[in-house]
């Protein structure tokens, strides 16, 4: 019977789709199909998962990098943030280092960048323009992804170590900030004149999403009782985004392997149910959702 569910998703046979246990994937999709959209919730990372990694040979900016606009920050600050990116991003994705080794370095990266941003006196009323002027890009198929979930009343939790205010503006400008979307991220705290003075709450970086998930579980009440989880991410740290969900019956995890492909393939295959190699689209998640609905 499981083969049946599989045959209806020809997209899964593409050579960019890797699975360590095909059978488990088939069985999970079948189970999700049987219990329907009313039992499903989707939890997704944002930067380089819902947004593209690259476009026309150039890297697409993350929510942090969207702020790299003279409207918001000066040239000197841009240089410093770029330097930090060049230092810490290779560490973030280094297959030879453990999460424990990366953890303090990620805190260091985020803390330094947020401090630089706060020194720039960023104005809230200019964020939307900076997003409009940026080459930020959601993955191909995003409209179907967001719209389908909204139509089926399936909650979509976007869990991002990026900047929440920028993230919201990106999805708003793409007309997909639907009522079923919840966001956990780093939000800016503006003073009464609309100038950035701090970041709200506990800092979220790539490898502490578990803590964030547990902290937010209590008030995300609409997610309770939805025992099937479809999780999308591009980092091993993203796998802990569902740790706040209790009574999970079926989980299907999809990992976008964008960078350091050969070095990380094994690690990703052992960690995600489905690994998408250099796939800049949401074709596979969309095909799976279509099968469940
Ligand atoms: P995500 O959780 O939505 O993927 O966002 C986190 C990503 O942001 C992570 O992969 C690293 C990236 N990042 C930057 O691009 N620039 C920065 O300055 C920082 C702190 C993070
Ligand atoms: Mg990401």
PDB file of C-alpha atoms and ligand atoms in Angstrom:
ATOM      1  CA  UNK A   1       0.000   0.000   0.000  1.00  0.00           C
ATOM      2  CA  UNK A   2       2.868   2.391   0.746  1.00  0.00           C
ATOM      3  CA  UNK A   3       4.135   2.115  -2.830  1.00  0.00           C
ATOM      4  CA  UNK A   4       0.813   3.546  -3.829  1.00  0.00           C
ATOM      5  CA  UNK A   5       1.358   6.826  -2.021  1.00  0.00           C
ATOM      6  CA  UNK A   6       4.785   7.017  -3.560  1.00  0.00           C
ATOM      7  CA  UNK A   7       3.708   6.451  -7.133  1.00  0.00           C
ATOM      8  CA  UNK A   8       1.534   9.543  -6.919  1.00  0.00           C
ATOM      9  CA  UNK A   9       4.591  11.710  -6.278  1.00  0.00           C
ATOM     10  CA  UNK A  10       6.760  11.280  -9.364  1.00  0.00           C
ATOM     11  CA  UNK A  11       8.797  14.342  -8.286  1.00  0.00           C
ATOM     12  CA  UNK A  12      10.431  12.207  -5.582  1.00  0.00           C
ATOM     13  CA  UNK A  13      12.248  10.206  -8.264  1.00  0.00           C
ATOM     14  CA  UNK A  14      14.295  13.193  -9.418  1.00  0.00           C
ATOM     15  CA  UNK A  15      18.044  12.773  -9.022  1.00  0.00           C
ATOM     16  CA  UNK A  16      18.309  15.850  -6.780  1.00  0.00           C
ATOM     17  CA  UNK A  17      16.100  14.064  -4.212  1.00  0.00           C
ATOM     18  CA  UNK A  18      18.023  11.830  -1.813  1.00  0.00           C
ATOM     19  CA  UNK A  19      16.536   9.565   0.848  1.00  0.00           C
ATOM     20  CA  UNK A  20      18.264   7.201   3.228  1.00  0.00           C
ATOM     21  CA  UNK A  21      15.045   5.299   3.932  1.00  0.00           C
ATOM     22  CA  UNK A  22      12.626   5.550   1.079  1.00  0.00           C
ATOM     23  CA  UNK A  23      10.227   3.237   2.862  1.00  0.00           C
ATOM     24  CA  UNK A  24       9.987   5.441   5.916  1.00  0.00           C
ATOM     25  CA  UNK A  25       9.252   8.457   3.737  1.00  0.00           C
ATOM     26  CA  UNK A  26       6.544   6.554   1.875  1.00  0.00           C
ATOM     27  CA  UNK A  27       4.992   5.321   5.064  1.00  0.00           C
ATOM     28  CA  UNK A  28       5.022   8.773   6.684  1.00  0.00           C
ATOM     29  CA  UNK A  29       3.419  10.457   3.676  1.00  0.00           C
ATOM     30  CA  UNK A  30       0.826   7.699   3.574  1.00  0.00           C
ATOM     31  CA  UNK A  31       0.028   8.178   7.274  1.00  0.00           C
ATOM     32  CA  UNK A  32      -0.225  11.947   6.853  1.00  0.00           C
ATOM     33  CA  UNK A  33      -2.521  11.445   3.875  1.00  0.00           C
ATOM     34  CA  UNK A  34      -4.793   9.191   5.938  1.00  0.00           C
ATOM     35  CA  UNK A  35      -5.157  11.723   8.781  1.00  0.00           C
ATOM     36  CA  UNK A  36      -5.556  14.712   6.445  1.00  0.00           C
ATOM     37  CA  UNK A  37      -4.761  18.439   6.557  1.00  0.00           C
ATOM     38  CA  UNK A  38      -6.657  18.999   9.819  1.00  0.00           C
ATOM     39  CA  UNK A  39      -3.916  17.067  11.623  1.00  0.00           C
ATOM     40  CA  UNK A  40      -0.990  18.705   9.877  1.00  0.00           C
ATOM     41  CA  UNK A  41       1.268  21.581  10.802  1.00  0.00           C
ATOM     42  CA  UNK A  42       4.249  22.865   8.858  1.00  0.00           C
ATOM     43  CA  UNK A  43       7.339  24.245  10.561  1.00  0.00           C
ATOM     44  CA  UNK A  44       9.894  25.937   8.356  1.00  0.00           C
ATOM     45  CA  UNK A  45      13.164  27.771   8.602  1.00  0.00           C
ATOM     46  CA  UNK A  46      13.296  30.994   6.577  1.00  0.00           C
ATOM     47  CA  UNK A  47      16.693  32.071   5.232  1.00  0.00           C
ATOM     48  CA  UNK A  48      17.927  29.731   2.518  1.00  0.00           C
ATOM     49  CA  UNK A  49      14.945  27.424   3.092  1.00  0.00           C
ATOM     50  CA  UNK A  50      11.933  29.507   2.065  1.00  0.00           C
ATOM     51  CA  UNK A  51      14.253  31.965   0.353  1.00  0.00           C
ATOM     52  CA  UNK A  52      16.644  30.974  -2.412  1.00  0.00           C
ATOM     53  CA  UNK A  53      20.300  30.311  -1.735  1.00  0.00           C
ATOM     54  CA  UNK A  54      21.447  31.833  -5.037  1.00  0.00           C
ATOM     55  CA  UNK A  55      19.926  33.439  -8.103  1.00  0.00           C
ATOM     56  CA  UNK A  56      21.680  33.871 -11.451  1.00  0.00           C
ATOM     57  CA  UNK A  57      24.995  32.933  -9.898  1.00  0.00           C
ATOM     58  CA  UNK A  58      24.733  35.384  -7.023  1.00  0.00           C
ATOM     59  CA  UNK A  59      23.943  34.702  -3.379  1.00  0.00           C
ATOM     60  CA  UNK A  60      20.497  35.859  -2.315  1.00  0.00           C
ATOM     61  CA  UNK A  61      20.572  38.034   0.832  1.00  0.00           C
ATOM     62  CA  UNK A  62      19.384  36.653   4.164  1.00  0.00           C
ATOM     63  CA  UNK A  63      17.180  38.844   6.370  1.00  0.00           C
ATOM     64  CA  UNK A  64      20.317  40.200   8.072  1.00  0.00           C
ATOM     65  CA  UNK A  65      21.933  41.001   4.750  1.00  0.00           C
ATOM     66  CA  UNK A  66      18.850  42.770   3.416  1.00  0.00           C
ATOM     67  CA  UNK A  67      19.737  45.524   5.917  1.00  0.00           C
ATOM     68  CA  UNK A  68      22.856  46.199   3.865  1.00  0.00           C
ATOM     69  CA  UNK A  69      21.389  49.336   2.341  1.00  0.00           C
ATOM     70  CA  UNK A  70      22.701  52.890   2.755  1.00  0.00           C
ATOM     71  CA  UNK A  71      19.245  53.904   3.940  1.00  0.00           C
ATOM     72  CA  UNK A  72      19.882  51.901   7.092  1.00  0.00           C
ATOM     73  CA  UNK A  73      23.590  51.341   7.690  1.00  0.00           C
ATOM     74  CA  UNK A  74      26.829  53.084   6.684  1.00  0.00           C
ATOM     75  CA  UNK A  75      29.637  51.675   4.565  1.00  0.00           C
ATOM     76  CA  UNK A  76      31.880  50.979   7.508  1.00  0.00           C
ATOM     77  CA  UNK A  77      29.194  48.896   9.190  1.00  0.00           C
ATOM     78  CA  UNK A  78      28.591  46.983   5.939  1.00  0.00           C
ATOM     79  CA  UNK A  79      32.286  46.119   5.797  1.00  0.00           C
ATOM     80  CA  UNK A  80      32.298  44.885   9.383  1.00  0.00           C
ATOM     81  CA  UNK A  81      29.173  42.747   8.921  1.00  0.00           C
ATOM     82  CA  UNK A  82      30.598  41.244   5.701  1.00  0.00           C
ATOM     83  CA  UNK A  83      33.828  40.417   7.496  1.00  0.00           C
ATOM     84  CA  UNK A  84      31.894  38.672  10.253  1.00  0.00           C
ATOM     85  CA  UNK A  85      29.908  36.719   7.651  1.00  0.00           C
ATOM     86  CA  UNK A  86      33.126  35.593   5.973  1.00  0.00           C
ATOM     87  CA  UNK A  87      34.501  34.471   9.312  1.00  0.00           C
ATOM     88  CA  UNK A  88      31.496  32.772  10.866  1.00  0.00           C
ATOM     89  CA  UNK A  89      29.406  31.408   7.965  1.00  0.00           C
ATOM     90  CA  UNK A  90      32.103  28.826   7.035  1.00  0.00           C
ATOM     91  CA  UNK A  91      32.034  27.706  10.682  1.00  0.00           C
ATOM     92  CA  UNK A  92      28.233  27.458  10.655  1.00  0.00           C
ATOM     93  CA  UNK A  93      28.310  24.978   7.766  1.00  0.00           C
ATOM     94  CA  UNK A  94      31.584  23.173   8.580  1.00  0.00           C
ATOM     95  CA  UNK A  95      30.896  19.422   8.515  1.00  0.00           C
ATOM     96  CA  UNK A  96      33.977  18.697  10.649  1.00  0.00           C
ATOM     97  CA  UNK A  97      32.778  20.686  13.661  1.00  0.00           C
ATOM     98  CA  UNK A  98      30.132  19.506  16.115  1.00  0.00           C
ATOM     99  CA  UNK A  99      27.108  21.570  17.128  1.00  0.00           C
ATOM    100  CA  UNK A 100      28.656  21.961  20.594  1.00  0.00           C
ATOM    101  CA  UNK A 101      31.791  23.459  19.066  1.00  0.00           C
ATOM    102  CA  UNK A 102      29.783  25.805  16.842  1.00  0.00           C
ATOM    103  CA  UNK A 103      27.369  27.003  19.509  1.00  0.00           C
ATOM    104  CA  UNK A 104      29.486  29.635  21.320  1.00  0.00           C
ATOM    105  CA  UNK A 105      30.794  30.921  17.983  1.00  0.00           C
ATOM    106  CA  UNK A 106      27.272  31.439  16.665  1.00  0.00           C
ATOM    107  CA  UNK A 107      26.329  33.389  19.805  1.00  0.00           C
ATOM    108  CA  UNK A 108      29.442  35.494  19.177  1.00  0.00           C
ATOM    109  CA  UNK A 109      28.479  36.134  15.532  1.00  0.00           C
ATOM    110  CA  UNK A 110      24.868  37.134  16.243  1.00  0.00           C
ATOM    111  CA  UNK A 111      25.836  39.247  19.259  1.00  0.00           C
ATOM    112  CA  UNK A 112      28.456  41.186  17.300  1.00  0.00           C
ATOM    113  CA  UNK A 113      26.146  41.800  14.336  1.00  0.00           C
ATOM    114  CA  UNK A 114      23.217  42.889  16.506  1.00  0.00           C
ATOM    115  CA  UNK A 115      25.481  45.279  18.401  1.00  0.00           C
ATOM    116  CA  UNK A 116      26.666  46.815  15.115  1.00  0.00           C
ATOM    117  CA  UNK A 117      23.067  47.164  13.924  1.00  0.00           C
ATOM    118  CA  UNK A 118      22.016  48.891  17.145  1.00  0.00           C
ATOM    119  CA  UNK A 119      24.833  51.437  16.728  1.00  0.00           C
ATOM    120  CA  UNK A 120      23.396  52.377  13.325  1.00  0.00           C
ATOM    121  CA  UNK A 121      20.161  53.792  14.721  1.00  0.00           C
ATOM    122  CA  UNK A 122      18.131  51.927  12.121  1.00  0.00           C
ATOM    123  CA  UNK A 123      14.744  53.492  11.433  1.00  0.00           C
ATOM    124  CA  UNK A 124      11.657  51.309  11.451  1.00  0.00           C
ATOM    125  CA  UNK A 125       9.941  53.392   8.753  1.00  0.00           C
ATOM    126  CA  UNK A 126      12.720  52.648   6.249  1.00  0.00           C
ATOM    127  CA  UNK A 127      12.694  48.841   6.564  1.00  0.00           C
ATOM    128  CA  UNK A 128      10.002  48.281   3.946  1.00  0.00           C
ATOM    129  CA  UNK A 129      11.902  50.335   1.374  1.00  0.00           C
ATOM    130  CA  UNK A 130      15.135  48.426   2.094  1.00  0.00           C
ATOM    131  CA  UNK A 131      13.298  45.137   1.509  1.00  0.00           C
ATOM    132  CA  UNK A 132      11.808  46.475  -1.750  1.00  0.00           C
ATOM    133  CA  UNK A 133      15.248  47.517  -2.967  1.00  0.00           C
ATOM    134  CA  UNK A 134      16.932  44.229  -2.025  1.00  0.00           C
ATOM    135  CA  UNK A 135      17.352  41.256  -4.371  1.00  0.00           C
ATOM    136  CA  UNK A 136      15.731  38.996  -1.750  1.00  0.00           C
ATOM    137  CA  UNK A 137      13.901  36.059  -3.348  1.00  0.00           C
ATOM    138  CA  UNK A 138      11.553  33.381  -2.107  1.00  0.00           C
ATOM    139  CA  UNK A 139      11.990  29.958  -3.718  1.00  0.00           C
ATOM    140  CA  UNK A 140      10.143  29.157  -6.897  1.00  0.00           C
ATOM    141  CA  UNK A 141       6.728  27.708  -6.047  1.00  0.00           C
ATOM    142  CA  UNK A 142       6.406  29.827  -2.898  1.00  0.00           C
ATOM    143  CA  UNK A 143       3.002  31.144  -3.865  1.00  0.00           C
ATOM    144  CA  UNK A 144       1.490  27.697  -4.186  1.00  0.00           C
ATOM    145  CA  UNK A 145       3.175  26.644  -0.932  1.00  0.00           C
ATOM    146  CA  UNK A 146       1.846  29.537   1.168  1.00  0.00           C
ATOM    147  CA  UNK A 147      -1.556  29.750  -0.546  1.00  0.00           C
ATOM    148  CA  UNK A 148      -2.287  26.011  -0.298  1.00  0.00           C
ATOM    149  CA  UNK A 149      -1.488  25.909   3.396  1.00  0.00           C
ATOM    150  CA  UNK A 150      -3.714  28.944   4.003  1.00  0.00           C
ATOM    151  CA  UNK A 151      -6.584  27.481   1.972  1.00  0.00           C
ATOM    152  CA  UNK A 152      -6.404  24.228   3.933  1.00  0.00           C
ATOM    153  CA  UNK A 153      -6.111  26.090   7.262  1.00  0.00           C
ATOM    154  CA  UNK A 154      -2.808  24.356   7.963  1.00  0.00           C
ATOM    155  CA  UNK A 155      -0.718  26.431  10.377  1.00  0.00           C
ATOM    156  CA  UNK A 156       2.699  27.432   9.086  1.00  0.00           C
ATOM    157  CA  UNK A 157       5.261  28.275  11.736  1.00  0.00           C
ATOM    158  CA  UNK A 158       8.249  30.131  10.323  1.00  0.00           C
ATOM    159  CA  UNK A 159      11.121  29.731  12.737  1.00  0.00           C
ATOM    160  CA  UNK A 160      14.034  31.951  11.865  1.00  0.00           C
ATOM    161  CA  UNK A 161      17.307  33.001  13.410  1.00  0.00           C
ATOM    162  CA  UNK A 162      17.108  35.949  11.034  1.00  0.00           C
ATOM    163  CA  UNK A 163      15.335  39.240  11.764  1.00  0.00           C
ATOM    164  CA  UNK A 164      11.575  38.964  12.228  1.00  0.00           C
ATOM    165  CA  UNK A 165      10.696  42.499  11.136  1.00  0.00           C
ATOM    166  CA  UNK A 166      12.529  42.005   7.832  1.00  0.00           C
ATOM    167  CA  UNK A 167      11.110  38.507   7.346  1.00  0.00           C
ATOM    168  CA  UNK A 168       7.554  39.797   7.799  1.00  0.00           C
ATOM    169  CA  UNK A 169       8.167  42.522   5.251  1.00  0.00           C
ATOM    170  CA  UNK A 170       9.524  40.006   2.703  1.00  0.00           C
ATOM    171  CA  UNK A 171       6.457  37.775   2.917  1.00  0.00           C
ATOM    172  CA  UNK A 172       4.118  40.777   3.042  1.00  0.00           C
ATOM    173  CA  UNK A 173       5.622  42.246  -0.132  1.00  0.00           C
ATOM    174  CA  UNK A 174       5.225  38.848  -1.802  1.00  0.00           C
ATOM    175  CA  UNK A 175       1.545  38.798  -0.739  1.00  0.00           C
ATOM    176  CA  UNK A 176       1.802  35.560   1.255  1.00  0.00           C
ATOM    177  CA  UNK A 177       1.576  36.795   4.854  1.00  0.00           C
ATOM    178  CA  UNK A 178      -1.651  34.857   5.407  1.00  0.00           C
ATOM    179  CA  UNK A 179      -3.484  34.480   8.757  1.00  0.00           C
ATOM    180  CA  UNK A 180      -2.227  30.873   9.215  1.00  0.00           C
ATOM    181  CA  UNK A 181       1.388  32.118   9.486  1.00  0.00           C
ATOM    182  CA  UNK A 182       3.105  32.340  12.882  1.00  0.00           C
ATOM    183  CA  UNK A 183       6.661  33.574  13.239  1.00  0.00           C
ATOM    184  CA  UNK A 184       9.342  32.963  15.829  1.00  0.00           C
ATOM    185  CA  UNK A 185      12.404  35.106  15.167  1.00  0.00           C
ATOM    186  CA  UNK A 186      14.631  37.904  16.433  1.00  0.00           C
ATOM    187  CA  UNK A 187      12.476  41.014  16.541  1.00  0.00           C
ATOM    188  CA  UNK A 188      13.795  44.549  16.669  1.00  0.00           C
ATOM    189  CA  UNK A 189      12.861  46.768  19.579  1.00  0.00           C
ATOM    190  CA  UNK A 190      12.361  50.396  18.516  1.00  0.00           C
ATOM    191  CA  UNK A 191      12.238  53.396  20.836  1.00  0.00           C
ATOM    192  CA  UNK A 192       9.321  55.867  20.778  1.00  0.00           C
ATOM    193  CA  UNK A 193      10.889  57.734  17.842  1.00  0.00           C
ATOM    194  CA  UNK A 194      11.096  54.536  15.775  1.00  0.00           C
ATOM    195  CA  UNK A 195      14.857  54.002  16.123  1.00  0.00           C
ATOM    196  CA  UNK A 196      16.347  50.548  16.799  1.00  0.00           C
ATOM    197  CA  UNK A 197      17.510  50.314  20.395  1.00  0.00           C
ATOM    198  CA  UNK A 198      17.647  46.568  21.118  1.00  0.00           C
ATOM    199  CA  UNK A 199      16.450  43.141  20.090  1.00  0.00           C
ATOM    200  CA  UNK A 200      13.497  41.606  21.891  1.00  0.00           C
ATOM    201  CA  UNK A 201      13.608  38.415  23.938  1.00  0.00           C
ATOM    202  CA  UNK A 202      16.040  35.548  23.923  1.00  0.00           C
ATOM    203  CA  UNK A 203      18.490  35.595  21.000  1.00  0.00           C
ATOM    204  CA  UNK A 204      17.817  32.906  18.391  1.00  0.00           C
ATOM    205  CA  UNK A 205      20.762  31.603  16.371  1.00  0.00           C
ATOM    206  CA  UNK A 206      21.128  28.556  14.122  1.00  0.00           C
ATOM    207  CA  UNK A 207      21.804  26.077  16.905  1.00  0.00           C
ATOM    208  CA  UNK A 208      19.486  27.053  19.777  1.00  0.00           C
ATOM    209  CA  UNK A 209      16.135  26.656  18.046  1.00  0.00           C
ATOM    210  CA  UNK A 210      15.212  23.907  20.512  1.00  0.00           C
ATOM    211  CA  UNK A 211      15.119  26.422  23.390  1.00  0.00           C
ATOM    212  CA  UNK A 212      13.051  28.827  21.302  1.00  0.00           C
ATOM    213  CA  UNK A 213      10.658  26.040  20.344  1.00  0.00           C
ATOM    214  CA  UNK A 214      10.115  25.016  23.959  1.00  0.00           C
ATOM    215  CA  UNK A 215       9.682  28.610  25.122  1.00  0.00           C
ATOM    216  CA  UNK A 216       7.040  29.426  22.495  1.00  0.00           C
ATOM    217  CA  UNK A 217       5.131  26.116  22.605  1.00  0.00           C
ATOM    218  CA  UNK A 218       2.762  27.283  25.328  1.00  0.00           C
ATOM    219  CA  UNK A 219       1.245  30.257  23.496  1.00  0.00           C
ATOM    220  CA  UNK A 220       1.032  28.649  20.058  1.00  0.00           C
ATOM    221  CA  UNK A 221      -2.178  26.927  21.116  1.00  0.00           C
ATOM    222  CA  UNK A 222      -3.583  26.458  17.607  1.00  0.00           C
ATOM    223  CA  UNK A 223      -0.761  23.999  16.948  1.00  0.00           C
ATOM    224  CA  UNK A 224      -1.844  21.676  19.749  1.00  0.00           C
ATOM    225  CA  UNK A 225      -3.596  18.557  18.546  1.00  0.00           C
ATOM    226  CA  UNK A 226      -1.927  18.642  15.134  1.00  0.00           C
ATOM    227  CA  UNK A 227       0.136  15.520  15.428  1.00  0.00           C
ATOM    228  CA  UNK A 228       1.726  15.477  11.975  1.00  0.00           C
ATOM    229  CA  UNK A 229       4.684  17.734  11.311  1.00  0.00           C
ATOM    230  CA  UNK A 230       6.277  18.619   7.999  1.00  0.00           C
ATOM    231  CA  UNK A 231       9.580  20.334   8.746  1.00  0.00           C
ATOM    232  CA  UNK A 232      11.763  22.251   6.287  1.00  0.00           C
ATOM    233  CA  UNK A 233      15.279  23.501   6.935  1.00  0.00           C
ATOM    234  CA  UNK A 234      18.749  24.025   5.526  1.00  0.00           C
ATOM    235  CA  UNK A 235      20.775  23.434   8.684  1.00  0.00           C
ATOM    236  CA  UNK A 236      21.036  20.538  11.112  1.00  0.00           C
ATOM    237  CA  UNK A 237      20.054  23.081  13.773  1.00  0.00           C
ATOM    238  CA  UNK A 238      16.658  23.391  12.093  1.00  0.00           C
ATOM    239  CA  UNK A 239      15.775  19.821  13.076  1.00  0.00           C
ATOM    240  CA  UNK A 240      15.044  20.949  16.633  1.00  0.00           C
ATOM    241  CA  UNK A 241      12.366  23.445  15.530  1.00  0.00           C
ATOM    242  CA  UNK A 242       9.638  20.859  16.240  1.00  0.00           C
ATOM    243  CA  UNK A 243      10.847  20.088  19.762  1.00  0.00           C
ATOM    244  CA  UNK A 244       8.016  22.134  21.274  1.00  0.00           C
ATOM    245  CA  UNK A 245       5.307  19.984  19.689  1.00  0.00           C
ATOM    246  CA  UNK A 246       3.876  17.375  22.004  1.00  0.00           C
ATOM    247  CA  UNK A 247       2.293  14.064  20.958  1.00  0.00           C
ATOM    248  CA  UNK A 248       3.851  13.999  17.504  1.00  0.00           C
ATOM    249  CA  UNK A 249       2.637  11.032  15.464  1.00  0.00           C
ATOM    250  CA  UNK A 250       4.377  11.532  12.126  1.00  0.00           C
ATOM    251  CA  UNK A 251       7.272  13.791  11.266  1.00  0.00           C
ATOM    252  CA  UNK A 252       8.707  14.286   7.815  1.00  0.00           C
ATOM    253  CA  UNK A 253      11.833  16.402   7.592  1.00  0.00           C
ATOM    254  CA  UNK A 254      13.146  17.956   4.390  1.00  0.00           C
ATOM    255  CA  UNK A 255      16.654  19.411   4.251  1.00  0.00           C
ATOM    256  CA  UNK A 256      17.851  21.789   1.563  1.00  0.00           C
ATOM    257  CA  UNK A 257      21.510  21.019   0.927  1.00  0.00           C
ATOM    258  CA  UNK A 258      22.602  24.283  -0.670  1.00  0.00           C
ATOM    259  CA  UNK A 259      26.295  24.542   0.037  1.00  0.00           C
ATOM    260  CA  UNK A 260      29.275  22.288   0.877  1.00  0.00           C
ATOM    261  CA  UNK A 261      27.291  19.532  -0.813  1.00  0.00           C
ATOM    262  CA  UNK A 262      29.836  16.714  -0.905  1.00  0.00           C
ATOM    263  CA  UNK A 263      31.163  17.449   2.581  1.00  0.00           C
ATOM    264  CA  UNK A 264      27.703  17.464   4.167  1.00  0.00           C
ATOM    265  CA  UNK A 265      25.769  14.929   2.085  1.00  0.00           C
ATOM    266  CA  UNK A 266      26.316  12.034   4.480  1.00  0.00           C
ATOM    267  CA  UNK A 267      25.458  14.141   7.529  1.00  0.00           C
ATOM    268  CA  UNK A 268      22.278  15.483   5.913  1.00  0.00           C
ATOM    269  CA  UNK A 269      21.210  12.026   4.741  1.00  0.00           C
ATOM    270  CA  UNK A 270      21.564  10.696   8.263  1.00  0.00           C
ATOM    271  CA  UNK A 271      19.588  13.597   9.710  1.00  0.00           C
ATOM    272  CA  UNK A 272      16.772  14.565   7.299  1.00  0.00           C
ATOM    273  CA  UNK A 273      14.236  12.146   5.799  1.00  0.00           C
ATOM    274  CA  UNK A 274      14.523  13.858   2.411  1.00  0.00           C
ATOM    275  CA  UNK A 275      17.572  15.779   1.224  1.00  0.00           C
ATOM    276  CA  UNK A 276      17.230  18.168  -1.711  1.00  0.00           C
ATOM    277  CA  UNK A 277      20.541  18.821  -3.409  1.00  0.00           C
ATOM    278  CA  UNK A 278      20.941  22.279  -4.913  1.00  0.00           C
ATOM    279  CA  UNK A 279      17.203  22.536  -5.501  1.00  0.00           C
ATOM    280  CA  UNK A 280      16.161  26.205  -5.564  1.00  0.00           C
ATOM    281  CA  UNK A 281      12.445  25.394  -5.666  1.00  0.00           C
ATOM    282  CA  UNK A 282       9.636  24.319  -3.353  1.00  0.00           C
ATOM    283  CA  UNK A 283       8.558  21.696  -5.884  1.00  0.00           C
ATOM    284  CA  UNK A 284       9.061  18.715  -3.575  1.00  0.00           C
ATOM    285  CA  UNK A 285       7.303  20.174  -0.495  1.00  0.00           C
ATOM    286  CA  UNK A 286       4.453  21.260  -2.810  1.00  0.00           C
ATOM    287  CA  UNK A 287       4.177  17.794  -4.366  1.00  0.00           C
ATOM    288  CA  UNK A 288       4.032  16.186  -0.914  1.00  0.00           C
ATOM    289  CA  UNK A 289       1.399  18.661   0.310  1.00  0.00           C
ATOM    290  CA  UNK A 290      -0.677  18.046  -2.796  1.00  0.00           C
ATOM    291  CA  UNK A 291      -0.569  14.365  -1.978  1.00  0.00           C
ATOM    292  CA  UNK A 292      -1.656  14.900   1.628  1.00  0.00           C
ATOM    293  CA  UNK A 293      -4.543  17.266   0.756  1.00  0.00           C
TER     294      UNK A 293
HETATM  295  P1  LIG B   1      17.426  31.263   9.397  1.00  0.00           P
HETATM  296  O1  LIG B   1      17.280  30.630  10.746  1.00  0.00           O
HETATM  297  O2  LIG B   1      16.157  31.897   8.926  1.00  0.00           O
HETATM  298  O3  LIG B   1      18.016  30.359   8.381  1.00  0.00           O
HETATM  299  O4  LIG B   1      18.445  32.510   9.555  1.00  0.00           O
HETATM  300  C1  LIG B   1      19.744  32.334   9.970  1.00  0.00           C
HETATM  301  C2  LIG B   1      20.746  32.516   8.876  1.00  0.00           C
HETATM  302  O5  LIG B   1      21.188  33.874   8.842  1.00  0.00           O
HETATM  303  C3  LIG B   1      21.969  31.685   9.130  1.00  0.00           C
HETATM  304  O6  LIG B   1      22.101  30.665   8.177  1.00  0.00           O
HETATM  305  C4  LIG B   1      23.133  32.655   9.028  1.00  0.00           C
HETATM  306  C5  LIG B   1      22.534  33.899   8.465  1.00  0.00           C
HETATM  307  N1  LIG B   1      23.165  35.144   8.935  1.00  0.00           N
HETATM  308  C6  LIG B   1      23.587  36.052   7.974  1.00  0.00           C
HETATM  309  O7  LIG B   1      23.450  35.808   6.779  1.00  0.00           O
HETATM  310  N2  LIG B   1      24.171  37.218   8.382  1.00  0.00           N
HETATM  311  C7  LIG B   1      24.350  37.530   9.689  1.00  0.00           C
HETATM  312  O8  LIG B   1      24.884  38.588  10.009  1.00  0.00           O
HETATM  313  C8  LIG B   1      23.902  36.583  10.675  1.00  0.00           C
HETATM  314  C9  LIG B   1      24.102  36.869  12.138  1.00  0.00           C
HETATM  315  C10 LIG B   1      23.304  35.410  10.246  1.00  0.00           C
HETATM  316 MG1  LIG B   2      18.326  28.822   7.087  1.00  0.00          MG
END
